[in-house]
Amino acid sequence: MLLDFARLGAWRVALILIAGLVGAYLLLPILLIVALSFGSSQWLQFPPPGWTLRWYEALFDDPDWLASFLTSFQIAAVVTVLSVLIGLMASFGLTRGTFRGRAALRALFLTPMILPVVVLAVALYAFFLRLHLNGTFLGFVLAHLVIALPFSIIAISNALERFDRDIETAAIVCGASPLEAKIRVTLPGIRLGLISAAIFSFLASWDEVVIAIFMASPDLQTLPVRIFGTLRQDLSPVIAAVSTLLIALTAGLMALAAFFRKDARS
Amino acid sequence: MTVTDLTATERPHTTSSAPRRRGRGLAPVLPALVLVSFVFVIPVLALLLRSVLEPEPGLQNYAAFFASTTYLKVLGNTFLVAGTVTVVTVLLGFPVAWFLAIAPSVWSRLLFAIVILSMWTNLLARTYAWMVLLQRTGIINRTLMNLGLISEPLPLINNLVGVTIGMTYIMLPFMILPLHATIKAMDPAIFQAAALCGASRWQAFTRVMLPLTGSGIAAGALMVFVMSLGYFITPALLGGTANMMLAELIAQLVQSLLDWGLAGAAALVLLVITLAIYMIQLRFFGFGETRS
C-alpha cells in the first residue's frame, strides 16, 4: 500500500508535490548560476537583459584565475596519486593483516573525515607555521592528502573485501610470485575500487576550501580560496562563470562514474 | 586469538612467511600511519594542549569561554541552526526519499540525478547561488515585491535565516540518500499485511512505516546535525558578523585575535560535542554504511 506508487491515493499528490518542490529547490540555484554566467548584467539580474561571453573572457584573461586553477589541479593530481598508493597499501594491511589493533587503526585513518574540518585547519595552520610549510605546495599536498585518504581507504578496502582471494592464490599456485599475482590479478580485480578512490580523492582535494584558506599565501592559492576571497568582496558574474565551469566538471565526472558503474554491471 | 588459531585460518601460500606471521600486514600500513600521525594526530593534540597551556597553564580558557555571554550565544546559534537544519531536512527529505524509492523509474531517476548533481556541485558555487538569490535586491526579494506580497525586502542574508536556508540546501542530500536506502529495503508485504489487518493508510504510516524507518531517520538526522555544527564556509558567507557560529569563532580567534588558547578551548568544545554524537550513532546505528 504505502510502497506502491499507484495505490497511494491522495497521498501520491502530496508526495509528487513535495518531491517536485524539493527537486526545484535543489536544481534551480545550479541553473541560475549557469544562466547568470552568460547574462550581460553586471548586477546579476534575472532574467538577464542579454547574453554575453564577457565574464568567461574576463576569467580567461586574468592570469590569477588561471594560476589558481592550475594550482588546484596540480595539488589534486599529486594528492590523487599519493592517496591511491598509500590507501592501497594501507587497505592491504587493514583487510589482510594479522597484527593487533587493526580496527582501531582503521578508525584512526577515517577520523579526519568526521572531525570538524575547521579544527584540523586551525591545528595544521599552527603546526605548519613552525615547519614553514604554510603557503607551500608540499603543505597543501600533505593537508589535502589527510582529507582524501579516508575516501581511498574506504573504497579500496571495500573492493578488497569483496575480491575473491582464491583467485590470487590460484595465480600463485600456477607459478606467479605473490607480488606478480597482486599486480596482475588482484589490482585488475579491484580496479573499480581504485577508480572510485581516485575520483573521490581528486574531488576531496579539488573542493577542499577550509584548510586551504588557512594554508594559502598570496603567491599560492587554490581555486576555492580565490573564489572565497572574491566572494567576500563582491558577487561578480565572473564567479558565476567559474562556478559554471566547476558544475560542468562535476557533471562530467558524474557521467564518467555512471559509465564505470554500467561497465561494472555488464 | 592464539598462534594455532592463526595458522588454521592462514592461506597456504603465506605459511612460508611463518616467522613474520604475527605482525604481518603492518608494514604497508606504515606510510598512512606516519602521514596521519604528523598531519593529523599531533597537530590536533598540540592545538588542544594549547588550550590548557596558553597564556599560562590552567583551565582559564574554558572558564572564559563558558563565562562569556558572547561565546555562549555563539554556542546557542550553532545549536539553533544545526537543530533547525536537521528538522527541516528530515521533513523535506523523508517524502523525497519515499518518492525516490517508489515513483516510476523515469521520474525517480531524474530526481535522483538532481540530488547527486547538487551534492557534487562545488560548495562555493552553491553558496554563491544563495548569496545571489537572498540579497536585498536579489531574485527572491524582487519577485516577492513584484508580486506585491511584500513592500520591503526581507532580510534573508547576513543572518541566521540565510545560514539556515543555505545549510538546509547543502545537507538535504545527506538525509535523502540514506533514507532512500532504508525505504527501498522495506518489504512491501509488510504493508499488505497491515492492510489485511485493517490498518488505514495513516495507521500504516505511523505504526508501521515510521517505526521501521526510525533508525534511518535518526542516523541521517545525527549526521546532518553533527556536520552542521562544524560547518564553516556557508555560515561565513551567508551569516552576519552579529550571528556567528562556532567554526567561524574558532577561525576568527586564530586569524584576527591570535588567541590560540581560547581557540583551542573552543575547538575542544566542538570536538567533544561532535565525537559524543558520533559515539551515540556508533552505539545505536552502526557506522559507515550510510556514508559511501
Coordinates of C-alpha atoms in Angstrom, one line a residue:
Chain A
M1 CA 0.0 0.0 0.0
L2 CA 2.5 2.7 1.1
L3 CA 5.2 1.3 -1.1
D4 CA 3.0 1.1 -4.2
F5 CA 3.0 4.4 -6.0
A6 CA -0.1 3.6 -8.0
R7 CA -2.1 2.8 -4.9
L8 CA -1.1 5.7 -2.7
G9 CA -4.3 7.5 -3.4
A10 CA -4.4 11.1 -2.3
W11 CA -1.0 10.8 -0.6
R12 CA 0.5 10.5 -4.1
V13 CA -0.4 14.1 -4.9
A14 CA 1.4 15.3 -1.7
L15 CA 4.4 13.2 -2.4
I16 CA 4.7 14.4 -6.0
L17 CA 4.3 18.0 -4.9
I18 CA 6.9 17.8 -2.2
A19 CA 9.4 15.9 -4.4
G20 CA 8.9 18.3 -7.2
L21 CA 9.4 21.4 -5.0
V22 CA 12.5 19.9 -3.3
G23 CA 13.8 18.9 -6.7
A24 CA 13.3 22.5 -7.9
Y25 CA 15.0 23.8 -4.7
L26 CA 18.0 21.6 -5.4
L27 CA 18.2 22.3 -9.1
L28 CA 17.3 25.9 -9.6
P29 CA 20.3 27.5 -7.9
I30 CA 22.6 25.5 -10.2
L31 CA 20.6 26.5 -13.3
L32 CA 20.6 30.1 -12.1
I33 CA 24.4 30.3 -11.9
V34 CA 24.7 28.9 -15.4
A35 CA 22.2 31.4 -16.7
L36 CA 23.8 34.3 -14.9
S37 CA 27.3 33.4 -16.2
F38 CA 26.0 34.0 -19.7
G39 CA 23.9 37.1 -18.7
S40 CA 25.1 40.5 -19.7
S41 CA 24.0 42.2 -16.4
Q42 CA 26.8 43.0 -14.0
W43 CA 24.2 43.3 -11.3
L44 CA 23.1 39.7 -11.7
Q45 CA 19.6 40.5 -12.9
F46 CA 17.3 37.6 -13.7
P47 CA 16.2 37.0 -16.4
P48 CA 19.3 38.6 -17.8
P49 CA 18.8 41.6 -20.2
G50 CA 21.0 40.0 -22.8
W51 CA 23.6 37.3 -23.3
T52 CA 27.3 37.5 -23.4
L53 CA 30.6 35.6 -23.0
R54 CA 32.5 38.5 -21.5
W55 CA 32.6 37.0 -18.0
Y56 CA 34.4 34.0 -19.5
E57 CA 36.7 36.3 -21.4
A58 CA 37.4 38.2 -18.2
L59 CA 38.1 34.9 -16.4
F60 CA 40.5 33.5 -19.1
D61 CA 42.3 36.9 -19.4
D62 CA 43.0 37.0 -15.7
P63 CA 46.4 35.2 -15.0
D64 CA 45.5 34.9 -11.3
W65 CA 42.4 32.8 -12.0
L66 CA 44.4 30.6 -14.4
A67 CA 47.2 30.2 -11.9
S68 CA 44.9 29.2 -9.1
F69 CA 43.1 26.8 -11.4
L70 CA 46.4 25.2 -12.2
T71 CA 47.5 25.1 -8.6
S72 CA 44.3 23.3 -7.6
F73 CA 44.7 20.9 -10.4
Q74 CA 48.3 20.1 -9.7
I75 CA 47.7 19.6 -6.0
A76 CA 44.7 17.4 -6.6
A77 CA 46.6 15.3 -9.1
V78 CA 49.5 14.7 -6.8
V79 CA 47.1 14.1 -3.9
T80 CA 45.1 11.6 -6.0
V81 CA 48.2 9.5 -6.9
L82 CA 49.6 9.5 -3.4
S83 CA 46.2 8.9 -1.8
V84 CA 45.5 5.8 -4.0
L85 CA 49.0 4.4 -3.4
I86 CA 49.1 5.0 0.3
G87 CA 45.4 3.9 0.6
L88 CA 46.1 0.8 -1.4
M89 CA 48.9 -0.3 0.8
A90 CA 47.0 0.6 4.0
S91 CA 44.0 -1.3 2.7
F92 CA 46.0 -4.4 2.1
G93 CA 47.4 -4.2 5.6
L94 CA 44.0 -3.4 7.1
T95 CA 42.0 -6.1 5.3
R96 CA 44.6 -8.9 5.3
G97 CA 47.0 -8.1 8.1
T98 CA 47.0 -10.1 11.3
F99 CA 48.5 -7.5 13.6
R100 CA 46.8 -6.3 16.7
G101 CA 44.7 -3.1 16.7
R102 CA 43.6 -3.2 13.1
A103 CA 40.1 -2.0 13.8
A104 CA 41.5 0.9 15.9
L105 CA 43.9 1.8 13.2
R106 CA 41.2 1.9 10.6
A107 CA 39.1 4.1 12.8
L108 CA 42.0 6.4 13.3
F109 CA 42.5 6.7 9.5
L110 CA 38.9 7.5 9.0
T111 CA 38.7 10.1 11.8
P112 CA 39.8 13.1 9.6
M113 CA 36.6 12.6 7.7
I114 CA 34.3 13.1 10.7
L115 CA 36.3 15.7 12.5
P116 CA 35.1 19.3 12.0
V117 CA 37.4 20.5 9.3
V118 CA 37.9 23.9 10.9
V119 CA 39.6 22.2 13.9
L120 CA 42.0 20.4 11.6
A121 CA 42.5 23.6 9.6
V122 CA 43.5 25.7 12.6
A123 CA 45.6 22.9 14.0
L124 CA 47.5 22.4 10.8
Y125 CA 48.0 26.2 10.4
A126 CA 49.7 26.3 13.8
F127 CA 51.7 23.2 13.2
F128 CA 52.8 24.1 9.7
L129 CA 53.8 27.6 10.8
R130 CA 56.6 26.1 12.8
L131 CA 57.7 23.8 9.9
H132 CA 57.4 26.7 7.4
L133 CA 55.0 24.7 5.3
N134 CA 52.2 27.2 5.1
G135 CA 51.8 28.6 1.6
T136 CA 53.9 25.8 0.1
F137 CA 52.9 23.2 -2.4
L138 CA 54.1 20.4 -0.1
G139 CA 51.9 21.9 2.7
F140 CA 48.8 21.8 0.5
V141 CA 49.5 18.3 -0.6
L142 CA 50.0 16.9 2.9
A143 CA 46.9 18.6 4.3
H144 CA 44.7 17.6 1.4
L145 CA 46.1 14.1 1.5
V146 CA 44.9 13.6 5.0
I147 CA 41.4 14.6 3.9
A148 CA 41.5 12.4 0.8
L149 CA 43.0 9.3 2.4
P150 CA 39.8 8.1 4.2
F151 CA 37.9 8.0 0.9
S152 CA 40.7 5.9 -0.7
I153 CA 40.8 3.5 2.2
I154 CA 37.0 3.0 2.3
A155 CA 36.8 2.5 -1.5
I156 CA 39.8 0.2 -1.8
S157 CA 39.1 -1.8 1.4
N158 CA 35.6 -2.5 0.3
A159 CA 36.8 -3.7 -3.1
L160 CA 39.5 -5.9 -1.5
E161 CA 36.9 -7.4 0.9
R162 CA 34.7 -8.3 -2.0
F163 CA 37.5 -9.6 -4.1
D164 CA 37.7 -13.4 -4.0
R165 CA 41.2 -14.0 -2.7
D166 CA 41.2 -17.6 -4.0
I167 CA 41.8 -16.1 -7.5
E168 CA 45.0 -14.6 -6.3
T169 CA 46.0 -17.9 -4.6
A170 CA 45.3 -19.7 -7.8
A171 CA 47.7 -17.4 -9.7
I172 CA 50.4 -18.2 -7.2
V173 CA 49.7 -21.9 -7.5
C174 CA 50.1 -21.5 -11.2
G175 CA 53.6 -20.1 -10.6
A176 CA 53.2 -16.4 -10.2
S177 CA 55.2 -14.8 -7.4
P178 CA 52.9 -13.2 -4.7
L179 CA 53.8 -9.7 -5.9
E180 CA 53.2 -10.6 -9.5
A181 CA 49.8 -12.2 -8.6
K182 CA 48.8 -9.0 -6.7
I183 CA 49.8 -6.7 -9.6
R184 CA 48.4 -8.8 -12.5
V185 CA 45.4 -10.4 -10.8
T186 CA 44.3 -8.6 -7.7
L187 CA 44.8 -5.0 -8.9
P188 CA 42.7 -5.5 -12.1
G189 CA 40.1 -7.3 -9.9
I190 CA 39.7 -4.3 -7.6
R191 CA 40.0 -1.7 -10.4
L192 CA 36.6 -0.2 -9.7
G193 CA 37.6 0.5 -6.1
L194 CA 40.8 2.1 -7.3
I195 CA 38.9 4.3 -9.8
S196 CA 36.4 5.5 -7.2
A197 CA 39.3 6.0 -4.7
A198 CA 40.9 8.2 -7.3
I199 CA 37.8 10.2 -8.2
F200 CA 36.9 10.8 -4.5
S201 CA 40.5 11.7 -3.6
F202 CA 40.6 14.2 -6.5
L203 CA 37.3 15.7 -5.5
A204 CA 38.2 15.9 -1.9
S205 CA 41.3 17.9 -2.7
W206 CA 39.8 19.9 -5.5
D207 CA 36.8 21.0 -3.5
E208 CA 38.7 21.4 -0.2
V209 CA 38.5 25.0 0.9
V210 CA 38.6 25.5 4.7
I211 CA 42.1 24.1 5.2
A212 CA 43.2 25.8 2.0
I213 CA 42.1 29.2 3.3
F214 CA 44.4 28.8 6.2
M215 CA 47.2 27.2 4.1
A216 CA 47.2 29.8 1.3
S217 CA 49.7 32.5 0.7
P218 CA 49.4 35.5 -1.6
D219 CA 51.5 33.6 -4.1
L220 CA 49.9 30.2 -3.8
Q221 CA 46.1 29.9 -3.7
T222 CA 43.9 27.1 -4.8
L223 CA 40.8 27.9 -6.9
P224 CA 38.3 27.6 -4.0
V225 CA 40.4 30.0 -1.9
R226 CA 40.4 32.6 -4.7
I227 CA 36.6 32.1 -5.1
F228 CA 36.1 32.5 -1.3
G229 CA 38.3 35.7 -1.3
T230 CA 36.4 37.2 -4.2
L231 CA 33.0 36.3 -2.8
R232 CA 33.9 38.3 0.4
Q233 CA 34.3 41.4 -1.7
D234 CA 31.6 41.2 -4.4
L235 CA 29.3 38.9 -6.3
S236 CA 30.9 39.5 -9.7
P237 CA 29.4 37.4 -12.5
V238 CA 33.0 36.2 -13.1
I239 CA 32.3 33.9 -10.1
A240 CA 29.2 32.6 -12.0
A241 CA 31.5 31.8 -14.9
V242 CA 34.0 29.9 -12.7
S243 CA 31.1 28.2 -10.9
T244 CA 29.6 27.1 -14.3
L245 CA 32.9 25.6 -15.3
L246 CA 33.0 23.7 -12.0
I247 CA 29.4 22.5 -12.5
A248 CA 30.4 21.2 -15.9
L249 CA 33.3 19.4 -14.4
T250 CA 31.0 17.8 -11.8
A251 CA 28.5 16.7 -14.4
G252 CA 31.4 15.3 -16.5
L253 CA 32.7 13.3 -13.5
M254 CA 29.2 12.1 -12.7
A255 CA 28.8 10.8 -16.3
L256 CA 32.2 9.1 -16.0
A257 CA 31.2 7.5 -12.7
A258 CA 27.9 6.3 -14.3
F259 CA 29.8 4.9 -17.3
F260 CA 32.1 2.9 -15.0
R261 CA 29.1 1.6 -13.0
K262 CA 27.5 0.5 -16.1
D263 CA 30.8 -1.1 -17.2
A264 CA 30.8 -3.0 -13.8
R265 CA 27.4 -4.3 -14.3
S266 CA 27.9 -5.7 -17.8
Chain B
M1 CA 43.5 -15.2 19.0
T2 CA 46.2 -17.8 19.6
V3 CA 49.0 -18.8 17.2
T4 CA 47.3 -22.0 16.4
D5 CA 44.1 -20.2 15.5
L6 CA 46.0 -18.0 13.2
T7 CA 47.7 -21.0 11.5
A8 CA 44.3 -22.6 11.0
T9 CA 42.9 -19.6 9.1
E10 CA 46.1 -18.9 7.1
R11 CA 46.1 -19.4 3.4
P12 CA 48.5 -21.9 2.0
H13 CA 50.9 -19.5 0.3
T14 CA 51.5 -17.5 3.5
T15 CA 52.8 -20.3 5.6
S16 CA 56.2 -19.8 4.1
S17 CA 56.5 -16.5 5.9
A18 CA 55.7 -18.1 9.3
P19 CA 58.3 -16.2 11.4
R20 CA 56.8 -12.8 10.4
R21 CA 53.2 -14.0 10.8
R22 CA 52.3 -12.1 14.0
G23 CA 52.9 -8.6 12.7
R24 CA 52.0 -9.4 9.1
G25 CA 50.4 -6.6 7.2
L26 CA 51.8 -3.8 9.5
A27 CA 54.5 -2.6 7.1
P28 CA 52.1 -1.5 4.3
V29 CA 50.1 0.5 6.8
L30 CA 53.1 2.5 7.9
P31 CA 53.0 5.3 5.3
A32 CA 49.4 6.0 6.1
L33 CA 50.2 5.9 9.8
V34 CA 53.1 8.3 9.5
L35 CA 51.0 10.7 7.5
V36 CA 48.0 10.6 9.8
S37 CA 50.2 11.0 12.9
F38 CA 52.1 14.0 11.6
V39 CA 49.4 15.8 9.6
F40 CA 46.5 14.9 11.9
V41 CA 47.1 13.5 15.4
I42 CA 50.0 15.6 16.5
P43 CA 48.7 18.9 15.2
V44 CA 45.2 18.4 16.7
L45 CA 46.6 17.3 20.0
A46 CA 49.0 20.3 20.0
L47 CA 46.1 22.7 19.4
L48 CA 44.1 21.1 22.3
L49 CA 47.1 21.3 24.6
R50 CA 47.5 25.0 23.9
S51 CA 44.0 25.5 25.4
V52 CA 45.3 24.4 28.8
L53 CA 48.9 25.9 28.4
E54 CA 48.4 29.3 26.9
P55 CA 48.8 32.0 28.0
E56 CA 49.6 30.1 31.2
P57 CA 48.8 26.5 32.5
G58 CA 45.3 26.1 33.8
L59 CA 41.7 26.0 32.8
Q60 CA 41.2 29.7 32.5
N61 CA 40.4 29.5 28.7
Y62 CA 37.5 27.1 29.5
A63 CA 36.3 29.4 32.3
A64 CA 36.5 32.4 30.0
F65 CA 34.6 30.5 27.2
F66 CA 31.7 29.4 29.4
A67 CA 31.6 32.7 31.4
S68 CA 31.3 34.9 28.3
T69 CA 27.7 35.6 27.1
T70 CA 29.2 36.3 23.6
Y71 CA 30.6 32.8 23.3
L72 CA 27.6 31.2 24.9
K73 CA 25.5 33.0 22.3
V74 CA 27.7 31.6 19.6
L75 CA 27.2 28.1 21.0
G76 CA 23.4 28.8 21.1
N77 CA 23.4 30.0 17.5
T78 CA 25.3 26.9 16.5
F79 CA 22.8 24.5 18.1
L80 CA 19.9 26.6 16.9
V81 CA 21.0 26.5 13.2
A82 CA 22.1 22.8 13.3
G83 CA 18.8 21.8 15.0
T84 CA 16.6 23.7 12.6
V85 CA 18.5 22.4 9.6
T86 CA 18.2 18.9 10.9
V87 CA 14.4 19.1 11.5
V88 CA 13.8 20.7 8.1
T89 CA 15.9 18.2 6.2
V90 CA 14.0 15.3 7.9
L91 CA 10.6 16.9 7.0
L92 CA 11.7 17.6 3.4
G93 CA 14.0 14.6 2.9
F94 CA 11.6 11.9 4.0
P95 CA 8.9 12.5 1.3
V96 CA 11.7 12.9 -1.3
A97 CA 13.4 9.6 -0.2
W98 CA 10.0 7.9 -0.3
F99 CA 9.2 9.3 -3.7
L100 CA 12.6 8.1 -5.0
A101 CA 12.0 4.6 -3.6
I102 CA 8.6 4.0 -5.2
A103 CA 8.0 6.5 -8.1
P104 CA 8.0 5.4 -11.8
S105 CA 11.6 5.0 -12.8
V106 CA 11.8 7.9 -15.2
W107 CA 10.9 10.4 -12.5
S108 CA 12.8 8.8 -9.7
R109 CA 15.9 8.6 -11.8
L110 CA 15.6 12.2 -12.8
L111 CA 15.2 13.4 -9.3
F112 CA 18.0 11.1 -8.1
A113 CA 20.3 12.7 -10.7
I114 CA 19.4 16.1 -9.4
V115 CA 20.1 15.1 -5.8
I116 CA 23.5 13.7 -6.8
L117 CA 24.3 16.7 -9.0
S118 CA 23.6 19.2 -6.3
M119 CA 25.6 17.2 -3.8
W120 CA 28.6 17.0 -6.0
T121 CA 28.5 20.6 -7.2
N122 CA 31.2 22.7 -5.7
L123 CA 30.2 24.0 -2.3
L124 CA 31.3 27.6 -3.1
A125 CA 29.3 27.6 -6.3
R126 CA 26.2 26.6 -4.4
T127 CA 26.8 29.1 -1.7
Y128 CA 27.4 31.8 -4.3
A129 CA 24.0 30.9 -5.8
W130 CA 22.3 31.5 -2.5
M131 CA 24.2 34.8 -2.0
V132 CA 22.8 36.0 -5.3
L133 CA 19.3 34.7 -4.5
L134 CA 19.0 36.0 -1.0
Q135 CA 20.4 39.5 -1.4
R136 CA 18.2 42.6 -0.6
T137 CA 18.0 43.2 -4.3
G138 CA 18.2 39.5 -5.1
I139 CA 15.8 37.5 -7.2
I140 CA 13.7 36.2 -4.3
N141 CA 13.1 39.6 -2.8
R142 CA 12.5 41.2 -6.2
T143 CA 10.0 38.5 -7.2
L144 CA 8.1 38.8 -3.9
M145 CA 8.0 42.6 -4.3
N146 CA 6.8 42.4 -7.9
L147 CA 4.1 40.0 -6.8
G148 CA 3.1 42.6 -4.2
L149 CA 3.5 40.1 -1.3
I150 CA 6.0 42.4 0.5
S151 CA 6.7 46.1 0.3
E152 CA 10.2 46.0 1.9
P153 CA 12.9 43.5 1.0
L154 CA 13.1 40.7 3.6
P155 CA 16.4 40.4 5.5
L156 CA 17.3 37.0 4.1
I157 CA 21.1 37.2 4.2
N158 CA 23.8 38.1 6.7
N159 CA 21.7 36.5 9.5
L160 CA 20.7 33.1 10.7
V161 CA 17.8 32.8 8.2
G162 CA 20.3 32.9 5.3
V163 CA 22.6 30.4 7.0
T164 CA 19.7 28.0 7.7
I165 CA 18.4 28.2 4.1
G166 CA 21.9 27.6 2.6
M167 CA 22.8 24.8 5.1
T168 CA 19.5 23.0 4.5
Y169 CA 20.2 23.1 0.8
I170 CA 23.7 21.6 1.4
M171 CA 22.6 19.0 3.9
L172 CA 19.4 17.7 2.1
P173 CA 21.2 15.0 0.0
F174 CA 22.9 13.6 3.2
M175 CA 19.4 13.0 4.5
I176 CA 17.8 11.9 1.3
L177 CA 20.3 9.2 0.3
P178 CA 20.5 7.1 3.5
L179 CA 16.7 7.4 3.9
H180 CA 16.1 6.3 0.3
A181 CA 18.2 3.2 1.0
T182 CA 16.2 2.5 4.2
I183 CA 12.8 2.8 2.5
K184 CA 14.0 0.9 -0.6
A185 CA 14.9 -2.0 1.6
M186 CA 11.5 -2.3 3.1
D187 CA 9.3 -5.3 2.2
P188 CA 6.0 -4.3 0.6
A189 CA 4.4 -7.4 2.0
I190 CA 4.5 -5.8 5.4
F191 CA 2.1 -3.1 4.2
Q192 CA -0.1 -5.8 2.6
A193 CA -0.2 -7.4 6.0
A194 CA -1.1 -4.1 7.6
A195 CA -3.9 -3.6 5.1
L196 CA -5.2 -7.1 5.6
C197 CA -5.3 -6.4 9.4
G198 CA -7.4 -3.4 8.7
A199 CA -4.9 -0.6 9.0
S200 CA -5.8 2.7 7.4
R201 CA -3.1 4.5 5.4
W202 CA -2.5 6.8 8.3
Q203 CA -2.1 3.9 10.7
A204 CA 0.2 2.0 8.3
F205 CA 2.3 5.2 8.1
T206 CA 2.5 6.0 11.8
R207 CA 2.6 2.4 13.2
V208 CA 4.5 0.5 10.5
M209 CA 6.5 2.8 8.2
L210 CA 7.8 5.4 10.8
P211 CA 9.0 2.8 13.3
L212 CA 10.7 0.8 10.5
T213 CA 12.4 3.8 9.1
G214 CA 13.1 5.3 12.5
S215 CA 16.7 4.2 12.8
G216 CA 17.4 5.5 9.3
I217 CA 15.9 8.9 10.2
A218 CA 17.8 9.0 13.4
A219 CA 21.1 8.1 11.7
G220 CA 20.6 10.7 9.0
A221 CA 19.5 13.3 11.5
L222 CA 22.5 12.8 13.7
M223 CA 24.8 13.0 10.7
V224 CA 23.2 16.2 9.4
F225 CA 23.3 17.7 12.9
V226 CA 26.9 17.0 13.6
M227 CA 28.0 18.1 10.1
S228 CA 26.1 21.4 10.6
L229 CA 27.7 22.0 14.0
G230 CA 31.2 22.3 12.5
Y231 CA 30.4 24.0 9.2
F232 CA 32.5 27.0 8.3
I233 CA 32.1 28.2 4.7
T234 CA 28.3 28.6 4.4
P235 CA 27.9 30.4 7.8
A236 CA 30.9 32.6 7.0
L237 CA 29.4 33.7 3.6
L238 CA 25.6 33.7 4.4
G239 CA 25.8 34.7 8.0
G240 CA 26.3 38.0 9.6
T241 CA 29.1 39.2 12.0
A242 CA 26.5 39.5 14.8
N243 CA 25.3 35.9 14.5
M244 CA 28.5 33.9 14.4
M245 CA 28.7 30.1 14.6
L246 CA 31.3 28.0 16.4
A247 CA 33.5 27.2 13.5
E248 CA 33.7 30.8 12.4
L249 CA 34.5 31.8 16.0
I250 CA 37.4 29.4 16.1
A251 CA 38.7 30.8 12.8
Q252 CA 38.4 34.3 14.0
L253 CA 40.1 33.7 17.3
V254 CA 43.1 32.4 15.4
Q255 CA 43.1 34.8 12.4
S256 CA 42.2 38.2 13.9
L257 CA 42.8 37.8 17.7
L258 CA 45.7 35.3 17.7
D259 CA 44.2 33.9 20.8
W260 CA 45.4 30.3 20.5
G261 CA 44.4 29.3 24.0
L262 CA 40.8 30.3 23.6
A263 CA 40.7 28.9 20.0
G264 CA 42.0 25.6 21.4
A265 CA 39.3 25.6 24.0
A266 CA 36.6 26.3 21.5
A267 CA 37.9 23.6 19.2
L268 CA 37.8 21.1 22.1
V269 CA 34.2 22.0 22.9
L270 CA 33.3 21.4 19.2
L271 CA 35.3 18.2 19.1
V272 CA 33.7 16.8 22.3
I273 CA 30.2 17.5 21.1
T274 CA 31.0 16.0 17.7
L275 CA 32.6 12.9 19.0
A276 CA 29.8 12.4 21.6
I277 CA 27.2 12.4 18.8
Y278 CA 29.3 10.0 16.7
M279 CA 29.5 7.7 19.8
I280 CA 25.7 7.7 20.1
Q281 CA 25.5 7.0 16.3
L282 CA 28.1 4.2 16.6
R283 CA 26.4 2.7 19.6
F284 CA 22.9 2.6 18.2
F285 CA 23.1 2.7 14.4
G286 CA 26.5 1.4 13.4
F287 CA 28.8 3.4 11.3
G288 CA 29.9 4.0 7.7
E289 CA 27.2 2.2 5.8
T290 CA 25.3 5.3 5.1
R291 CA 28.3 7.4 4.1
S292 CA 29.7 6.0 1.0

